[in-house]
XYZ file of C-alpha atoms in Angstrom:
451
model
C -44.041 -21.498 -15.979
C -43.744 -19.471 -12.811
C -40.803 -21.643 -11.787
C -39.116 -21.012 -15.135
C -39.597 -17.262 -14.773
C -38.217 -17.370 -11.258
C -35.257 -19.391 -12.477
C -34.603 -16.891 -15.244
C -34.751 -14.106 -12.649
C -32.176 -15.865 -10.518
C -29.950 -16.457 -13.532
C -30.271 -12.814 -14.580
C -29.386 -11.637 -11.076
C -26.384 -13.972 -10.974
C -25.228 -12.771 -14.391
C -25.581 -9.142 -13.285
C -23.524 -9.766 -10.136
C -20.844 -11.585 -12.150
C -20.630 -8.675 -14.614
C -20.359 -6.168 -11.797
C -17.707 -8.287 -10.080
C -15.635 -8.209 -13.272
C -16.012 -4.410 -13.312
C -14.877 -4.287 -9.685
C -11.830 -6.386 -10.533
C -11.075 -4.097 -13.487
C -11.049 -0.974 -11.324
C -8.432 -2.559 -9.059
C -6.426 -3.488 -12.160
C -6.659 0.111 -13.409
C -6.018 2.045 -10.193
C -3.314 -0.047 -8.524
C -0.693 1.671 -10.674
C -1.048 4.633 -8.299
C 0.149 2.925 -5.085
C 2.615 0.789 -7.038
C 4.282 3.199 -9.454
C 3.475 6.654 -8.089
C 3.601 6.086 -4.323
C 5.980 3.159 -3.840
C 8.475 3.549 -6.684
C 8.849 7.037 -8.093
C 7.190 9.913 -6.264
C 9.049 9.645 -2.962
C 12.481 9.636 -4.580
C 11.578 12.154 -7.279
C 10.035 14.648 -4.869
C 13.083 14.305 -2.624
C 15.354 14.973 -5.602
C 13.340 18.056 -6.601
C 13.722 19.444 -3.083
C 17.446 18.641 -3.058
C 17.810 20.463 -6.384
C 16.265 23.507 -4.718
C 18.211 23.635 -1.429
C 20.808 20.840 -1.485
C 20.814 17.626 0.545
C 21.522 19.384 3.839
C 19.301 22.413 3.245
C 15.698 23.001 4.240
C 12.675 23.763 2.079
C 10.001 26.044 3.498
C 6.549 24.470 3.755
C 4.061 27.060 5.041
C 7.010 28.743 6.771
C 8.198 25.476 8.410
C 11.745 24.305 7.543
C 11.645 20.709 6.246
C 14.537 18.412 5.318
C 14.301 17.184 1.704
C 14.406 13.578 2.926
C 11.306 14.184 5.076
C 9.284 16.138 2.495
C 7.511 13.170 0.916
C 6.542 11.632 4.260
C 5.157 14.985 5.426
C 3.288 15.435 2.126
C 1.594 12.071 2.562
C 0.683 12.976 6.140
C -0.771 16.322 5.012
C -2.862 14.662 2.292
C -4.210 12.067 4.703
C -5.205 14.716 7.246
C -7.257 16.392 4.490
C -8.960 13.049 3.936
C -9.907 12.541 7.581
C -13.163 14.383 6.881
C -13.355 14.091 3.087
C -13.478 10.295 2.787
C -16.294 9.612 5.274
C -18.293 12.437 3.680
C -17.734 10.958 0.216
C -18.923 7.639 1.603
C -22.008 9.264 3.111
C -22.862 10.943 -0.194
C -22.361 7.640 -2.064
C -24.659 5.782 0.328
C -27.264 8.568 0.274
C -27.402 9.046 -3.506
C -26.571 5.547 -4.720
C -24.328 7.090 -7.393
C -21.430 4.804 -6.514
C -20.298 4.151 -10.084
C -20.216 7.870 -10.909
C -18.373 8.822 -7.710
C -15.899 5.939 -8.068
C -14.923 6.751 -11.642
C -15.135 10.530 -11.213
C -12.529 10.536 -8.467
C -10.574 7.895 -10.362
C -10.287 10.120 -13.425
C -9.337 13.070 -11.209
C -6.438 11.059 -9.781
C -5.432 9.849 -13.231
C -5.387 13.381 -14.681
C -3.198 14.567 -11.803
C -0.692 11.806 -12.558
C -0.630 12.701 -16.254
C 0.124 16.324 -15.295
C 3.180 15.166 -13.307
C 5.084 15.001 -16.599
C 5.359 18.798 -16.333
C 7.184 18.626 -12.974
C 10.925 19.139 -13.404
C 13.999 20.901 -12.073
C 13.482 22.262 -8.564
C 9.695 22.660 -8.758
C 8.899 20.528 -5.726
C 5.854 22.678 -4.934
C 4.035 21.624 -8.123
C 5.070 18.015 -7.582
C 3.732 18.006 -4.035
C 0.470 19.700 -5.050
C -0.221 17.250 -7.891
C 0.605 14.305 -5.649
C -1.851 15.526 -2.998
C -4.556 15.924 -5.657
C -3.887 12.442 -7.061
C -3.805 10.998 -3.540
C -7.197 12.552 -2.756
C -8.687 11.235 -6.006
C -7.373 7.718 -5.432
C -8.443 7.631 -1.783
C -11.982 8.931 -2.299
C -12.498 6.495 -5.180
C -11.193 3.631 -3.064
C -13.802 4.341 -0.361
C -16.526 3.500 -2.880
C -14.537 0.667 -4.445
C -14.201 -1.118 -1.103
C -17.887 -0.625 -0.342
C -18.776 -2.313 -3.636
C -17.224 -5.567 -2.349
C -20.467 -6.081 -0.419
C -22.494 -5.681 -3.623
C -20.412 -8.071 -5.740
C -19.819 -10.882 -3.221
C -21.862 -12.708 -0.593
C -20.492 -12.850 2.957
C -19.284 -16.443 2.606
C -17.250 -15.751 -0.549
C -15.930 -12.335 0.426
C -12.471 -13.461 1.616
C -11.881 -15.213 -1.711
C -13.234 -12.378 -3.878
C -11.350 -9.716 -1.914
C -8.106 -11.704 -2.194
C -8.594 -12.228 -5.923
C -9.245 -8.507 -6.338
C -5.955 -7.663 -4.631
C -4.129 -10.312 -6.669
C -5.370 -8.972 -10.015
C -4.604 -5.415 -8.918
C -0.983 -6.410 -8.307
C -0.755 -7.916 -11.790
C -2.106 -4.712 -13.338
C 0.408 -2.560 -11.483
C 3.153 -5.081 -12.203
C 2.660 -5.074 -15.963
C 3.070 -1.304 -16.248
C 5.992 -1.408 -13.823
C 7.613 -4.024 -16.067
C 7.408 -1.534 -18.939
C 8.994 1.137 -16.733
C 11.744 -1.307 -15.776
C 12.447 -2.034 -19.438
C 12.601 1.694 -20.134
C 15.055 2.188 -17.254
C 17.533 -0.118 -19.004
C 17.791 2.306 -21.927
C 17.102 5.696 -20.333
C 19.877 7.137 -18.177
C 18.068 10.358 -17.281
C 16.452 9.453 -13.925
C 14.287 12.573 -13.864
C 12.881 11.886 -17.335
C 12.279 8.242 -16.393
C 10.294 9.353 -13.332
C 8.229 11.875 -15.322
C 7.383 9.332 -18.048
C 6.505 6.658 -15.489
C 4.289 8.965 -13.427
C 2.492 10.176 -16.555
C 2.041 6.654 -17.948
C 0.449 5.570 -14.654
C -2.199 8.247 -15.162
C -2.807 7.206 -18.775
C -3.139 3.520 -17.784
C -5.511 4.395 -14.918
C -7.709 6.617 -17.101
C -7.982 4.174 -20.015
C -8.776 1.076 -17.961
C -11.412 3.042 -16.018
C -13.568 2.818 -19.142
C -14.220 -0.885 -18.587
C -15.620 -0.604 -15.028
C -17.748 2.323 -16.215
C -19.387 -0.115 -18.626
C -19.555 -3.174 -16.359
C -20.753 -1.517 -13.121
C -24.095 -0.420 -14.552
C -27.170 -1.433 -12.578
C -25.786 -1.198 -9.043
C -28.579 -1.320 -6.434
C -29.907 1.946 -5.056
C -29.842 2.558 -1.288
C -32.838 1.144 0.564
C -32.585 3.727 3.350
C -32.277 6.847 1.164
C -34.383 9.747 2.480
C -36.939 11.559 0.402
C -35.615 14.129 -2.027
C -35.142 17.618 -0.637
C -33.689 20.952 -1.638
C -30.758 20.439 0.731
C -27.414 20.309 -1.161
C -26.115 16.751 -1.357
C -22.741 17.683 0.174
C -24.406 19.311 3.174
C -26.645 16.278 3.479
C -23.513 14.140 3.404
C -22.063 16.043 6.366
C -25.315 15.636 8.277
C -25.377 11.918 7.498
C -21.749 11.629 8.639
C -22.624 13.190 11.979
C -25.468 10.711 12.444
C -23.245 7.775 11.523
C -20.535 8.797 13.985
C -23.207 8.787 16.683
C -24.505 5.425 15.436
C -21.015 3.905 15.401
C -21.008 3.934 19.189
C -23.733 1.303 19.041
C -21.229 -1.101 17.461
C -18.245 -1.072 19.864
C -16.755 -4.276 18.437
C -16.729 -2.811 14.912
C -15.120 0.317 16.306
C -12.496 -1.790 18.124
C -11.612 -3.576 14.871
C -11.367 -0.258 13.061
C -8.930 1.093 15.671
C -6.796 -2.071 15.443
C -6.732 -1.819 11.647
C -5.806 1.860 11.698
C -2.783 0.992 13.841
C -1.329 -2.061 12.116
C -2.183 -0.978 8.583
C -0.480 2.351 9.240
C 2.721 0.371 9.737
C 2.161 -1.729 6.601
C 1.441 1.265 4.403
C 4.363 3.287 5.729
C 6.769 0.430 4.979
C 5.494 -0.001 1.420
C 5.272 3.740 0.750
C 8.837 4.478 1.823
C 10.533 1.238 0.700
C 11.985 2.699 -2.495
C 13.217 5.799 -0.687
C 14.904 3.574 1.921
C 16.529 1.458 -0.789
C 17.723 4.506 -2.693
C 18.924 6.838 0.067
C 20.017 4.407 2.803
C 21.004 1.236 0.934
C 22.327 3.109 -2.141
C 20.734 0.694 -4.590
C 20.384 1.742 -8.223
C 17.150 2.089 -10.185
C 17.551 -1.309 -11.827
C 17.629 -3.088 -8.469
C 14.783 -1.030 -6.986
C 12.485 -1.410 -9.971
C 13.168 -5.117 -10.400
C 12.637 -5.791 -6.679
C 9.314 -3.961 -6.619
C 8.382 -5.678 -9.885
C 9.015 -9.049 -8.230
C 6.781 -7.946 -5.349
C 3.823 -7.381 -7.685
C 3.827 -10.903 -9.064
C 4.770 -12.717 -5.854
C 2.012 -10.738 -4.109
C -0.457 -12.177 -6.643
C 0.257 -15.673 -5.375
C 0.548 -14.505 -1.761
C -2.886 -12.878 -1.785
C -4.543 -16.008 -3.209
C -2.649 -18.274 -0.774
C -3.642 -16.258 2.299
C -7.220 -16.170 0.996
C -7.257 -19.970 0.901
C -5.746 -20.142 4.382
C -8.556 -17.868 5.578
C -11.155 -20.270 4.148
C -9.555 -23.044 6.191
C -8.592 -21.282 9.438
C -10.518 -17.988 9.376
C -9.422 -14.504 8.354
C -8.503 -13.229 11.809
C -5.891 -15.933 12.664
C -4.292 -15.493 9.228
C -4.031 -11.703 9.608
C -2.595 -12.078 13.120
C 0.045 -14.439 11.734
C 0.862 -11.996 8.956
C 1.442 -9.220 11.520
C 4.063 -11.353 13.256
C 5.794 -11.771 9.899
C 5.597 -8.012 9.246
C 7.232 -7.304 12.606
C 10.105 -9.683 11.856
C 10.594 -8.202 8.382
C 10.848 -4.624 9.686
C 13.508 -5.749 12.145
C 15.322 -7.639 9.372
C 15.261 -4.536 7.139
C 17.308 -2.673 9.728
C 20.221 -5.093 9.160
C 20.190 -5.088 5.342
C 23.648 -3.957 4.266
C 24.154 -0.984 1.973
C 24.678 -2.135 -1.605
C 23.583 -5.738 -0.846
C 21.025 -6.171 -3.621
C 20.421 -9.868 -2.870
C 19.383 -9.054 0.697
C 16.946 -6.421 -0.571
C 15.494 -8.961 -3.035
C 14.936 -11.548 -0.288
C 13.265 -8.949 1.898
C 11.016 -7.854 -0.972
C 9.918 -11.435 -1.704
C 9.101 -12.068 1.955
C 7.074 -8.848 2.148
C 5.198 -9.771 -1.016
C 3.944 -13.036 0.462
C 2.037 -11.288 3.281
C 1.369 -7.894 1.669
C -1.747 -8.435 -0.421
C -3.307 -11.081 1.792
C -3.106 -9.082 5.008
C -4.821 -6.137 3.314
C -7.398 -8.171 1.386
C -8.485 -10.160 4.445
C -8.665 -7.021 6.579
C -10.994 -5.518 3.976
C -13.248 -8.580 3.873
C -13.327 -8.810 7.698
C -14.456 -5.208 8.017
C -17.090 -5.644 5.300
C -18.905 -8.040 7.649
C -18.921 -5.510 10.492
C -20.951 -2.833 8.671
C -24.721 -2.371 9.100
C -26.401 -2.905 5.745
C -26.841 0.277 3.705
C -23.907 2.219 5.171
C -21.058 0.445 3.377
C -19.368 3.395 1.650
C -19.666 5.622 4.683
C -18.081 3.071 7.024
C -15.388 2.312 4.484
C -14.658 6.040 4.484
C -13.399 5.639 8.042
C -11.593 2.445 7.077
C -9.898 3.978 4.051
C -8.348 6.778 6.120
C -5.558 4.276 6.810
C -5.679 2.235 3.621
C -5.123 4.624 0.697
C -1.328 4.441 0.384
C -0.831 5.265 4.060
C -2.189 7.111 7.051
C -0.762 10.237 8.575
C 0.854 8.987 11.788
C 3.303 6.440 10.351
C 4.867 8.793 7.790
C 4.905 11.590 10.362
C 6.812 9.452 12.878
C 9.123 8.203 10.127
C 9.763 11.748 8.927
C 10.417 13.059 12.435
C 12.712 10.124 13.245
C 14.736 10.816 10.111
C 14.797 14.575 10.641
C 16.183 14.231 14.177
C 18.407 11.173 13.671
C 19.534 11.636 10.060
C 19.203 7.835 9.671
C 16.599 5.999 7.639
C 17.387 2.848 9.647
C 16.378 4.480 12.917
C 13.274 5.868 11.236
C 12.318 2.378 10.023
C 12.647 0.802 13.477
C 10.232 3.409 14.842
C 7.476 1.522 12.982
C 7.803 -1.636 15.111
C 5.304 -0.248 17.620
C 2.545 -0.197 14.992
C 2.732 -3.964 14.452
C 2.997 -4.846 18.141
C 0.112 -2.631 19.207
C -1.990 -3.563 16.170
C -1.554 -7.277 16.925
C -2.666 -6.831 20.531
C -5.692 -4.725 19.580
C -6.845 -7.136 16.850
C -6.375 -10.138 19.144
C -8.843 -8.572 21.595
C -11.619 -8.089 19.001
C -14.380 -10.769 19.316
C -14.948 -11.004 15.579
C -17.977 -13.321 15.538
C -19.751 -11.196 18.146
C -18.838 -8.081 16.135
C -20.425 -9.518 12.964
C -23.618 -10.428 14.797
C -23.674 -7.073 16.582
C -23.770 -5.345 13.163
C -26.798 -7.445 12.186
C -24.941 -9.737 9.781
C -24.531 -13.524 9.604
C -21.071 -14.795 10.521
C -19.451 -17.379 8.204
C -18.390 -20.751 9.598
C -14.783 -19.572 10.121
C -13.928 -15.997 11.072
């Protein structure tokens, strides 16, 4: 009888983990419309157009008294939002680890981001200030939720299956974003008003995100509470989060290999995110491609990336995650150089480039996430992913800043794009030098057979 009870306990635990994994998948499905539709497709071009409506293409908008070219405004806005998150995301992670309220924090910030996207329907004319403010708010909501979402990978998957689960999560997220983008593409065939198309698409992304958040709210019940949580006190939880962050920063020095991986990731992922964030703006302003081409190309990316993420996940099971990510960085470097030579108006060249990017896009990010999950001391997942997510929530600050400066001084999006080559070269070198197996063991975790 005792054996039967134990077996039932194991089955119940397995069923609980499977339910929570489905909830984790659902949140990716719900939230990926933000990086896909808001960041990659519409907001960069729409915010640029709003600024151009205010001052003209050659004018300058005033941001806190600083003159900014309309073509650089979106890149600077992303940089500003990410700088705000430099402190916010690790603190959110610390609070999540301390309180154990990961489901509530995840969905609370998710609904904040979704509501900000819905409100973007009100942005029109030359009101770039409101557009920028709502984008920053949505960006903060998405990023802080993603800190907790990434940390939950450790709860819903064992170390040995994490590459596969992480890759599947990315793949399903791309399908979710792709389905709504397909609806936007269909709408673009009938709606000639580009501004109205952007407003509807931005708003619909928020509605999609908010509605599909209901499912993970239901499925993520019963997440484990933190084993290291301190005794209750009268200290405000946010202040306690800051104190915990300070302790973790001091503790991080005890894991130099984990810190080395984090630095490598911050560099190469900055390049990846900057390319994907500004791809539509590059296609629109430099290559002069119409909305039909841009939307269809990015739509193709979503579904090719589904297969690419699963394929790279399987390669990681065979060769290890680190060699696969290193190979993907070589491909990224070649693709950035190839993008420089894409001819204006050559839609077929843009399509080929988009397909090639899609193959390595999801896999390089999914495997980076699963690699880092093995480098975290148990019980500090959300807090450590707060540092990780600084570079992974649409983009980090340095890439867009360099891109924006390169454009502002050169007036050429091509020159600005080439400035990103350094991120892939340096990131490759830094990742190559990380002893991944030693890093996993240094964090107190068991390394899988292939790393």
